[in-house]
Short mmCIF file of C-alpha atoms in Angstrom, two decimals:
data_model
loop_
_atom_site.label_atom_id
_atom_site.label_comp_id
_atom_site.label_asym_id
_atom_site.label_seq_id
_atom_site.Cartn_x
_atom_site.Cartn_y
_atom_site.Cartn_z
CA MET A 1 -16.68 74.27 84.38
CA SER A 2 -17.88 78.05 84.04
CA VAL A 3 -18.98 80.29 86.93
CA GLY A 4 -22.07 81.69 87.42
CA THR A 5 -23.96 84.66 89.54
CA THR A 6 -25.73 84.41 91.86
CA PRO A 7 -28.09 86.90 94.09
CA GLY A 8 -26.75 85.26 97.05
CA GLY A 9 -22.76 85.05 96.04
CA THR A 10 -20.97 82.89 93.55
CA SER A 11 -21.77 79.29 92.76
CA PRO A 12 -20.71 77.11 90.28
CA ALA A 13 -22.70 77.10 87.22
CA ALA A 14 -24.54 74.01 85.36
CA THR A 15 -21.87 71.74 83.89
CA THR A 16 -21.56 71.97 80.31
CA PRO A 17 -20.13 69.42 77.68
CA ALA A 18 -16.67 70.19 77.02
CA GLY A 19 -15.61 72.38 74.60
CA THR A 20 -19.73 74.35 74.70
CA THR A 21 -21.19 76.65 76.80
CA PRO A 22 -24.84 77.86 77.34
CA GLU A 23 -24.32 80.54 74.64
CA SER A 24 -23.24 78.36 72.12
CA GLU A 25 -26.12 75.65 72.97
CA ARG A 26 -28.36 78.65 72.68
CA ASP A 27 -27.20 79.51 69.06
CA ALA A 28 -27.24 75.75 67.79
CA GLU A 29 -30.50 75.66 69.00
CA PHE A 30 -31.46 78.93 67.00
CA GLN A 31 -29.84 77.84 63.98
CA GLU A 32 -31.90 74.61 63.98
CA HIS A 33 -34.85 76.28 64.29
CA GLU A 34 -34.20 78.45 61.68
CA LYS A 35 -34.16 75.83 59.07
CA ILE A 36 -37.76 75.76 59.62
CA LEU A 37 -39.36 76.61 56.42
CA SER A 38 -35.98 77.72 55.09
CA PRO A 39 -35.27 78.59 52.19
CA ASP A 40 -37.76 81.33 51.83
CA PHE A 41 -40.31 80.71 49.04
CA LEU A 42 -39.97 84.74 48.42
CA SER A 43 -37.64 87.26 49.27
CA VAL A 44 -38.54 90.61 51.63
CA ALA A 45 -37.98 92.16 48.33
CA GLN A 46 -40.22 90.45 46.31
CA ILE A 47 -43.11 90.68 49.05
CA THR A 48 -42.35 94.50 49.21
CA GLU A 49 -42.44 94.89 45.61
CA MET A 50 -46.27 92.94 45.38
CA LEU A 51 -47.25 94.64 48.48
CA ALA A 52 -47.63 97.79 46.40
CA GLU A 53 -49.54 96.41 43.99
CA ASP A 54 -53.12 95.46 43.21
CA VAL A 55 -54.71 92.37 42.65
CA ASP A 56 -53.64 91.98 39.19
CA GLY A 57 -50.49 93.47 39.57
CA VAL A 58 -49.99 90.50 42.27
CA GLN A 59 -50.60 88.03 39.80
CA GLN A 60 -48.37 89.67 37.37
CA LYS A 61 -45.24 89.77 39.95
CA LEU A 62 -46.08 86.27 40.95
CA LYS A 63 -46.30 84.85 37.49
CA LYS A 64 -42.72 86.51 36.60
CA PHE A 65 -41.27 85.24 40.12
CA LEU A 66 -42.72 81.79 39.31
CA ASN A 67 -41.36 81.91 35.91
CA PHE A 68 -44.72 80.60 34.77
CA LYS A 69 -44.89 81.02 31.10
CA ASN A 70 -47.62 78.75 29.32
CA LEU A 71 -50.68 79.67 31.93
CA HIS A 72 -53.47 79.49 28.84
CA THR A 73 -52.53 76.27 27.49
CA CYS A 74 -50.98 74.44 31.10
CA LEU A 75 -53.57 73.98 33.62
CA LYS A 76 -51.41 72.78 36.29
CA GLU A 77 -49.61 76.19 36.33
CA ASP A 78 -53.36 78.48 36.29
CA ILE A 79 -54.17 76.21 39.00
CA LEU A 80 -50.97 76.87 41.42
CA LEU A 81 -50.71 80.43 40.17
CA ASP A 82 -54.30 81.15 41.73
CA PHE A 83 -53.29 79.16 44.99
CA TYR A 84 -50.49 81.50 45.37
CA VAL A 85 -52.60 84.67 44.63
CA SER A 86 -55.38 84.01 46.81
CA GLY A 87 -52.89 83.04 49.54
CA PHE A 88 -50.94 86.58 49.41
CA LEU A 89 -54.61 88.46 49.30
CA TRP A 90 -55.38 86.75 52.37
CA ALA A 91 -52.49 87.67 54.03
CA ARG A 92 -52.83 91.16 52.84
CA GLY A 93 -56.15 90.87 54.50
CA MET A 94 -54.59 89.77 57.97
CA ASP A 95 -51.96 92.60 58.07
CA PHE A 96 -49.02 90.78 58.35
CA SER A 97 -45.64 91.93 58.73
CA VAL A 98 -43.01 91.19 55.90
CA ILE A 99 -41.86 87.98 58.07
CA GLN A 100 -44.81 86.55 58.83
CA TYR A 101 -45.61 87.47 54.60
CA SER A 102 -42.36 85.22 53.94
CA LYS A 103 -43.20 82.32 56.29
CA PHE A 104 -46.88 82.01 55.36
CA MET A 105 -45.90 81.84 51.67
CA THR A 106 -43.31 79.41 52.50
CA LEU A 107 -45.78 77.32 54.13
CA LEU A 108 -48.02 77.40 51.24
CA ASP A 109 -45.28 76.01 48.58
CA MET A 110 -44.04 73.50 51.50
CA LEU A 111 -47.37 72.11 51.59
CA LEU A 112 -47.64 71.95 47.78
CA HIS A 113 -44.13 70.41 48.14
CA ASN A 114 -44.13 67.50 50.53
CA LEU A 115 -47.69 66.83 48.21
CA ARG A 116 -46.13 66.87 44.85
CA THR A 117 -42.75 65.19 45.44
CA LEU A 118 -42.83 63.18 48.82
CA HIS A 119 -46.41 62.11 47.92
CA MET A 120 -47.73 62.91 51.52
CA SER A 121 -51.33 61.77 52.46
CA LEU A 122 -53.74 64.16 53.75
CA GLU A 123 -52.96 63.18 57.58
CA ASP A 124 -49.54 63.17 57.14
CA SER A 125 -49.97 66.80 56.12
CA ILE A 126 -52.18 68.20 58.93
CA LYS A 127 -49.30 66.24 61.70
CA TRP A 128 -46.67 67.79 59.67
CA LEU A 129 -48.27 70.98 59.67
CA GLY A 130 -49.23 70.81 63.39
CA GLU A 131 -45.50 70.04 63.90
CA VAL A 132 -44.28 73.34 61.85
CA MET A 133 -46.92 75.46 64.08
CA ALA A 134 -45.52 74.59 67.00
CA GLU A 135 -42.52 75.88 66.21
CA ILE A 136 -43.59 78.98 64.56
CA GLY A 137 -46.65 79.42 66.37
CA PRO A 138 -47.41 80.93 69.47
CA SER A 139 -45.34 78.85 72.91
CA HIS A 140 -45.87 78.79 76.59
CA SER A 141 -42.42 78.24 76.81
CA GLN A 142 -40.98 81.86 77.31
CA LYS A 143 -37.37 80.82 75.96
CA ASN A 144 -38.74 80.43 72.55
CA GLU A 145 -41.02 83.41 72.32
CA GLU A 146 -38.42 85.34 70.29
CA TRP A 147 -38.81 82.79 67.48
CA ASN A 148 -42.78 82.96 67.69
CA VAL A 149 -43.69 84.42 64.12
CA PHE A 150 -47.53 83.89 64.53
CA ASN A 151 -49.72 84.79 67.95
CA ILE A 152 -52.37 82.35 68.59
CA LYS A 153 -55.27 84.24 66.61
CA GLN A 154 -53.20 84.49 63.76
CA ALA A 155 -51.85 80.47 64.04
CA ASN A 156 -55.42 79.44 64.14
CA ALA A 157 -56.83 81.88 61.20
CA VAL A 158 -53.62 80.28 59.26
CA ILE A 159 -54.85 76.42 59.72
CA ASP A 160 -58.57 77.34 59.06
CA TYR A 161 -57.73 79.23 55.72
CA LEU A 162 -55.10 76.12 54.97
CA LYS A 163 -58.53 74.03 55.73
CA ILE A 164 -60.79 75.53 53.19
CA SER A 165 -58.27 76.22 50.31
CA LEU A 166 -55.83 73.27 50.61
CA PHE A 167 -57.18 70.29 52.86
CA GLN A 168 -60.69 70.29 51.72
CA HIS A 169 -59.65 70.32 48.02
CA TYR A 170 -56.47 67.75 48.77
CA LYS A 171 -58.13 64.86 46.51
CA LEU A 172 -58.13 67.25 43.30
CA TYR A 173 -54.61 68.68 44.15
CA GLU A 174 -53.52 64.86 44.14
CA PHE A 175 -55.15 64.42 40.68
CA LEU A 176 -53.14 67.81 39.72
CA PHE A 177 -50.16 66.16 40.30
CA TYR A 178 -50.34 62.57 39.61
CA SER A 179 -52.73 62.23 37.27
CA THR A 180 -51.33 62.50 33.49
CA ARG A 181 -53.98 64.13 31.16
CA GLU A 182 -54.06 62.98 27.32
CA GLU A 183 -54.02 65.89 24.76
CA ILE A 184 -56.95 66.52 22.98
CA VAL A 185 -56.55 67.53 19.61
CA ILE A 186 -59.64 69.05 18.00
CA GLY A 187 -59.44 70.00 14.26
CA THR A 188 -61.67 69.37 11.11
CA GLU A 189 -60.54 68.35 7.95
CA GLN A 190 -61.54 69.83 4.67
CA VAL A 191 -61.09 68.20 1.08
CA LEU A 192 -60.17 70.97 -1.36
CA GLU A 193 -60.47 70.50 -5.16
CA VAL A 194 -57.49 71.60 -7.07
CA VAL A 195 -58.38 72.55 -10.38
CA LYS A 196 -55.97 72.09 -13.45
CA PRO A 197 -54.62 74.73 -14.88
CA SER A 198 -56.72 75.75 -17.72
CA GLY A 199 -53.67 78.07 -19.28
CA GLY A 200 -56.18 80.67 -19.75
CA LEU A 201 -56.59 84.29 -19.36
CA PHE A 202 -58.01 84.03 -15.85
CA PRO A 203 -56.05 82.79 -12.81
CA ASP A 204 -57.42 79.25 -11.20
CA PRO A 205 -60.54 79.63 -8.28
CA LEU A 206 -58.03 78.58 -5.74
CA GLU A 207 -55.80 81.75 -6.23
CA GLU A 208 -59.11 84.00 -6.66
CA GLY A 209 -60.65 81.95 -3.04
CA ILE A 210 -64.01 81.53 -5.40
CA SER A 211 -65.78 78.43 -5.76
CA PHE A 212 -65.66 76.65 -8.82
CA ASP A 213 -69.53 76.83 -9.68
CA ILE A 214 -69.10 80.85 -9.56
CA TYR A 215 -65.70 80.34 -11.32
CA SER A 216 -67.16 77.82 -14.54
CA THR A 217 -70.18 80.18 -14.46
CA PHE A 218 -68.74 83.51 -15.12
CA ILE A 219 -65.54 83.98 -15.31
CA GLU A 220 -64.32 80.95 -17.64
CA PRO A 221 -67.64 79.18 -18.88
CA PRO A 222 -67.49 75.82 -20.20
CA LEU A 223 -67.29 75.55 -24.26
CA THR A 224 -70.87 74.51 -25.32
CA LEU A 225 -71.61 72.16 -28.43
CA ASP A 226 -71.69 74.81 -30.57
CA THR A 227 -68.32 75.99 -30.04
CA GLU A 228 -66.86 72.80 -30.01
CA MET A 229 -68.54 71.76 -33.33
CA LYS A 230 -67.07 75.05 -34.57
CA GLY A 231 -63.85 74.32 -33.51
CA LEU A 232 -63.82 70.74 -35.14
CA ASP A 233 -65.20 72.57 -38.48
CA GLN A 234 -61.97 74.50 -38.30
CA GLU A 235 -59.36 72.15 -37.70
CA GLN A 236 -61.32 69.77 -40.67
CA GLY A 237 -59.86 70.41 -43.97
CA PRO A 238 -61.99 72.16 -46.81
CA GLU A 239 -61.77 69.05 -49.01
CA GLU A 240 -63.26 66.85 -45.97
CA SER A 241 -65.80 69.62 -45.20
CA GLN A 242 -66.74 70.15 -48.55
CA SER A 243 -67.13 66.01 -49.25
CA GLU A 244 -69.28 65.96 -46.21
CA ALA A 245 -71.70 69.05 -47.70
CA ASN A 246 -71.81 67.52 -50.54
CA THR A 247 -73.16 63.41 -49.55
CA SER A 248 -75.20 65.39 -47.10
CA ASP A 249 -76.99 66.90 -50.04
CA VAL A 250 -77.53 63.38 -51.56
CA ASP A 251 -80.80 61.15 -50.87
CA PRO A 252 -80.16 58.04 -49.29
CA LEU A 253 -83.16 56.28 -50.71
CA VAL A 254 -81.79 56.91 -54.17
CA GLY A 255 -82.58 53.78 -56.28
CA PHE A 256 -85.14 52.09 -53.64
CA THR A 257 -88.46 51.58 -55.18
CA THR A 258 -91.83 51.40 -53.04
CA LYS A 259 -92.33 47.07 -53.76
CA ASP A 260 -88.62 46.97 -52.03
CA ILE A 261 -88.88 49.77 -48.93
CA LYS A 262 -91.64 47.29 -48.21
CA ALA A 263 -90.22 44.33 -48.56
CA VAL A 264 -87.13 45.65 -46.36
CA LEU A 265 -90.35 46.72 -43.34
CA GLY A 266 -91.80 43.51 -43.54
CA GLN A 267 -88.64 41.45 -42.79
CA VAL A 268 -88.07 43.31 -39.82
CA THR A 269 -91.64 43.51 -38.51
CA ASP A 270 -91.57 39.95 -38.92
CA ASP A 271 -88.29 39.27 -37.01
CA ILE A 272 -89.44 41.79 -34.43
CA LEU A 273 -92.57 39.78 -33.89
CA ILE A 274 -91.10 36.53 -33.84
CA GLY A 275 -88.68 37.26 -31.20
CA ILE A 276 -91.39 38.81 -29.09
CA GLN A 277 -93.48 35.70 -29.62
CA THR A 278 -90.48 33.53 -28.67
CA GLU A 279 -89.52 35.43 -25.18
CA ILE A 280 -93.75 35.19 -24.44
CA ASN A 281 -92.99 31.32 -24.99
CA GLU A 282 -90.40 30.74 -23.17
CA LYS A 283 -92.36 32.54 -20.55
CA LEU A 284 -95.32 30.52 -20.20
CA GLN A 285 -93.16 27.30 -20.39
CA ILE A 286 -91.51 28.44 -17.49
CA GLN A 287 -94.70 29.44 -15.30
CA GLU A 288 -96.26 26.22 -16.33
CA GLU A 289 -93.42 24.28 -15.21
CA ALA A 290 -93.53 25.92 -11.97
CA PHE A 291 -97.26 25.34 -11.51
CA ASN A 292 -96.68 21.26 -12.08
CA ALA A 293 -93.93 21.57 -9.50
CA ARG A 294 -96.16 23.06 -7.19
CA ILE A 295 -99.39 20.36 -7.89
CA GLU A 296 -96.82 17.75 -7.43
CA LYS A 297 -95.75 18.99 -3.88
CA LEU A 298 -99.78 19.13 -3.09
CA LYS A 299 -100.22 15.46 -4.43
CA LYS A 300 -97.56 13.91 -2.07
CA ALA A 301 -98.47 16.15 0.87
#
């Protein structure tokens, strides 16, 4: 039992549990209060660095502190960075102290943590915020006055900011953390025609980076019929070319009389006419059979 002093003399103080004193109870209560919004999301040194920067500087500092490396390809990192930067700039407009900056940024991070990790609903997040603000906000109890981080005006402003920045878009943040998005790869396929090695003096079209039409027209045009014939004549031996020249000079009608030629032509003409007449007769017979079939159907009807 400890003895306390009163204005009228001495009187026994309130009985405390064995091994404890009012000071130890106060320390334990203070330590329990310190667990709220701990550990700090940003250190005092980091907040001090950002206070000396402009908007772009704050964004670059937070990007470094949060270790965001894929802002151009990761939509989640970009959204989270914008959330933290907007909150810090809003706090700068409120002229917060360094401790208030620290608690406010930790509050933003804890709300996202509850949503992302604990899957806390909007109603639960609002209740959690109320409990936290009751601890770090203004209190009617003089005993906890030294623990208050925000006054009444600041606490109301913090709640209003969280309402328009997070709570009004809560479904979007749930979609950000819970929904998996497929990576859409947009591309085109091109079919390239690879030209076979020609063995010529000029490189292939793909090496020059030009189309095949321009290459074949201006750089290495294809062989014409005359050049091909000349090449064949050069490849043939002199005896073969001489024999062909001799045979080309001989008239193929030598040894035939006019009567023979007329007889051959007459026979060919007769054969052609007979074939045509036969074909006409067959077609007429087919048509006649078709007409007869129709007449029989009409008679039955």
